[in-house]
Coordinates of C-alpha atoms in Angstrom, one line a residue:
K1 CA -4.6 33.3 -5.9
Q2 CA -7.1 30.5 -5.3
W3 CA -8.0 30.5 -9.0
Y4 CA -4.3 30.0 -9.9
Q5 CA -3.8 27.3 -7.3
R6 CA -6.9 25.4 -8.6
R7 CA -5.7 25.5 -12.2
V8 CA -2.1 24.6 -11.4
R9 CA -3.0 21.8 -8.9
G10 CA -5.9 20.6 -11.1
D11 CA -5.9 19.3 -14.7
V12 CA -2.5 20.5 -15.7
M13 CA -0.7 18.8 -12.8
S14 CA -2.7 15.6 -13.3
E15 CA -1.7 15.4 -16.9
L16 CA 2.0 16.0 -16.1
E17 CA 1.8 13.3 -13.4
L18 CA 0.3 11.0 -16.0
C19 CA 3.1 11.8 -18.4
N20 CA 5.7 11.0 -15.7
R21 CA 4.1 7.7 -14.9
Q22 CA 4.0 6.7 -18.6
L23 CA 7.6 7.5 -18.9
N24 CA 8.3 5.3 -15.9
C25 CA 6.5 2.4 -17.5
N26 CA 8.4 2.8 -20.8
L27 CA 11.8 3.2 -19.2
D28 CA 11.3 0.3 -16.7
V29 CA 11.9 -2.2 -19.6
I30 CA 15.7 -1.3 -19.5
H31 CA 15.9 -3.3 -16.3
L32 CA 14.7 -6.5 -17.9
P33 CA 17.3 -9.2 -18.7
K34 CA 17.2 -8.6 -22.5
S35 CA 18.5 -6.3 -25.2
I36 CA 17.2 -2.8 -25.2
D37 CA 15.5 -1.3 -28.2
V38 CA 16.7 2.3 -27.8
P39 CA 15.1 3.7 -31.0
T40 CA 11.6 2.4 -29.9
L41 CA 12.2 3.9 -26.4
E42 CA 13.2 7.2 -28.0
K43 CA 10.0 7.2 -30.1
N44 CA 7.6 6.3 -27.3
C45 CA 9.2 8.6 -24.7
G46 CA 9.5 11.4 -27.3
E47 CA 5.8 11.3 -27.9
I48 CA 5.1 11.5 -24.2
M49 CA 7.5 14.4 -23.8
V50 CA 5.7 16.3 -26.5
R51 CA 2.5 16.1 -24.3
A52 CA 4.5 17.1 -21.2
R53 CA 5.9 20.1 -23.1
D54 CA 2.3 21.2 -24.0
H55 CA 1.3 21.0 -20.4
F56 CA 4.2 23.1 -19.3
S57 CA 3.1 25.6 -21.9
Q58 CA -0.3 25.7 -20.2
L59 CA 1.5 26.4 -16.9
K60 CA 3.3 29.3 -18.5
E61 CA -0.1 30.7 -19.5
I62 CA -1.6 30.3 -16.1
V63 CA 1.2 31.5 -13.8
P64 CA 2.1 35.2 -14.0
E65 CA 5.8 35.8 -14.8
D66 CA 6.3 37.8 -11.6
Q67 CA 4.8 35.0 -9.4
Y68 CA 6.9 32.1 -10.7
Y69 CA 8.5 31.2 -7.4
K70 CA 5.2 31.5 -5.5
Y71 CA 3.8 28.5 -7.4
H72 CA 7.1 26.7 -8.3
D73 CA 6.6 24.1 -5.5
F74 CA 3.5 22.8 -7.2
W75 CA 5.5 21.4 -10.2
K76 CA 9.1 21.2 -9.1
S77 CA 9.1 17.5 -8.2
I78 CA 7.5 16.7 -11.6
A79 CA 10.2 18.8 -13.4
Q80 CA 13.0 17.0 -11.5
S81 CA 11.5 13.6 -12.3
L82 CA 11.1 14.5 -16.0
V83 CA 14.7 15.7 -16.1
S84 CA 15.9 12.5 -14.6
K85 CA 14.0 10.4 -17.3
M86 CA 15.1 12.6 -20.2
A87 CA 18.7 12.4 -18.9
L88 CA 18.5 8.6 -18.6
L89 CA 17.2 8.3 -22.1
H90 CA 19.9 10.7 -23.4
F91 CA 22.5 8.5 -21.7
L92 CA 21.0 5.3 -23.3
S93 CA 21.2 7.0 -26.7
H94 CA 24.5 8.9 -26.6
Y95 CA 26.3 7.8 -23.4
A96 CA 26.6 11.5 -22.7
L97 CA 25.2 14.1 -20.3
L98 CA 22.0 15.9 -21.0
E99 CA 22.8 19.6 -20.9
K100 CA 20.6 22.0 -19.0
E101 CA 19.7 24.0 -22.0
T102 CA 18.6 20.8 -23.8
A103 CA 16.5 19.8 -20.8
S104 CA 14.8 23.2 -20.8
N105 CA 14.1 22.9 -24.5
L106 CA 12.6 19.5 -24.1
L107 CA 10.3 20.8 -21.4
G108 CA 9.5 23.9 -23.5
V109 CA 10.6 26.3 -20.8
S110 CA 13.2 29.1 -20.9
D111 CA 16.8 29.0 -19.8
D112 CA 16.4 32.6 -18.7
V113 CA 15.8 32.9 -14.9
K114 CA 13.7 36.0 -15.5
Q115 CA 11.1 33.9 -17.3
F116 CA 9.3 30.6 -16.7
H117 CA 12.4 28.4 -16.5
L118 CA 14.0 25.2 -15.3
P119 CA 15.9 26.2 -12.1
L120 CA 19.5 24.9 -11.9
E121 CA 18.6 23.0 -8.6
D122 CA 15.8 21.1 -10.3
Y123 CA 18.1 20.1 -13.2
L124 CA 20.8 19.0 -10.8
I125 CA 18.4 17.0 -8.7
G126 CA 17.1 15.3 -11.8
L127 CA 20.7 14.3 -12.7
L128 CA 21.1 12.8 -9.3
F129 CA 17.9 10.8 -9.6
M130 CA 19.2 9.5 -12.9
C131 CA 22.4 8.3 -11.3
S132 CA 20.5 6.2 -8.8
E133 CA 18.7 4.6 -11.8
L134 CA 22.0 4.0 -13.6
A135 CA 23.3 2.2 -10.5
R136 CA 20.3 -0.1 -10.7
F137 CA 20.8 -0.4 -14.4
A138 CA 24.4 -1.4 -14.1
V139 CA 23.5 -4.4 -11.9
N140 CA 20.7 -5.5 -14.2
R141 CA 22.9 -5.3 -17.3
V142 CA 25.3 -7.9 -15.8
T143 CA 22.3 -10.1 -15.3
A144 CA 21.5 -9.7 -19.0
K145 CA 25.2 -10.7 -19.7
D146 CA 25.9 -7.2 -21.0
Y147 CA 29.4 -6.5 -19.5
T148 CA 30.2 -3.4 -21.5
T149 CA 27.5 -1.0 -20.4
P150 CA 28.3 -1.1 -16.7
L151 CA 31.9 0.1 -17.5
K152 CA 30.4 3.0 -19.5
I153 CA 28.1 3.8 -16.6
A154 CA 31.0 3.8 -14.1
S155 CA 33.0 6.2 -16.2
F156 CA 30.1 8.5 -16.8
V157 CA 28.9 8.6 -13.1
K158 CA 32.4 9.1 -11.8
E159 CA 32.9 12.1 -14.1
L160 CA 29.5 13.5 -13.0
E161 CA 30.4 13.0 -9.3
S162 CA 33.7 14.9 -9.9
G163 CA 31.6 17.8 -11.3
F164 CA 29.3 17.8 -8.3
R165 CA 32.3 18.0 -6.0
L166 CA 33.2 21.4 -7.5
L167 CA 29.7 22.9 -6.6
N168 CA 28.8 24.7 -3.5
L169 CA 25.5 23.0 -2.8
K170 CA 23.3 25.3 -0.7
N171 CA 20.0 23.5 -1.2
D172 CA 19.4 21.0 1.6
F173 CA 17.6 18.5 -0.5
L174 CA 20.3 18.7 -3.2
R175 CA 23.0 18.1 -0.6
K176 CA 21.2 15.0 0.6
R177 CA 20.8 13.7 -2.9
Y178 CA 24.5 14.3 -3.5
D179 CA 25.2 12.1 -0.5
T180 CA 23.2 9.4 -2.2
L181 CA 25.3 9.8 -5.3
K182 CA 28.3 8.6 -3.2
Y183 CA 26.5 5.3 -2.5
D184 CA 25.5 5.0 -6.1
V185 CA 29.1 5.4 -7.2
K186 CA 30.2 2.7 -4.7
K187 CA 27.5 0.3 -5.9
I188 CA 28.6 0.8 -9.5
E189 CA 32.3 0.3 -8.6
E190 CA 31.4 -3.0 -6.9
V191 CA 29.8 -4.1 -10.1
V192 CA 32.9 -3.2 -12.1
Y193 CA 35.2 -4.8 -9.5
D194 CA 33.2 -8.1 -9.7
L195 CA 33.4 -8.0 -13.5
T196 CA 37.2 -7.5 -13.2
L197 CA 37.6 -10.5 -10.8
R198 CA 35.7 -12.6 -13.3
G199 CA 37.8 -11.4 -16.2
L200 CA 34.7 -9.8 -17.9
N201 CA 35.8 -6.2 -18.0
G202 CA 37.3 -6.3 -21.4
S203 CA 40.8 -5.7 -20.3

């Protein structure tokens, strides 16, 4: 057990945390008051995700299949954060939701709960983290005189919130993050309302 813990907590986790920080640095540019070069973002973040995928492959080799949940706490927060960043990039590229199966594929893990996989709770928490980032993004797009993107964000996040309302959230942290989503929706709605008052909502 100690050997597994040292391997999981050691080099592999350090490299995954580095990937996460590098994705943060790349995606932070979306909040600057200028146009966004999405293809360059996709290229740079894609290269980082290839490395992250390799490190998850290492985890799969280290952790025995029948002990997945014994060690899951070591990497779950990183997985949630990576999902949020992949989902944000997917939204920037397609204005659409990153499906769970696609997120699993990008991480190089299975969608089968009997194998080394991405748990549904980690995927959902990642989406909720993304919504908070989109709320911030909506405000900053107005600063950049981009009045169309906040409307797309509002429509997307409201639809996502409707989906979450249908779920029976048993995970305590997930429920708390869902409560945060309500504030994110309100923040985005205020941005859209302000644009409407100023006649900048395109209607």
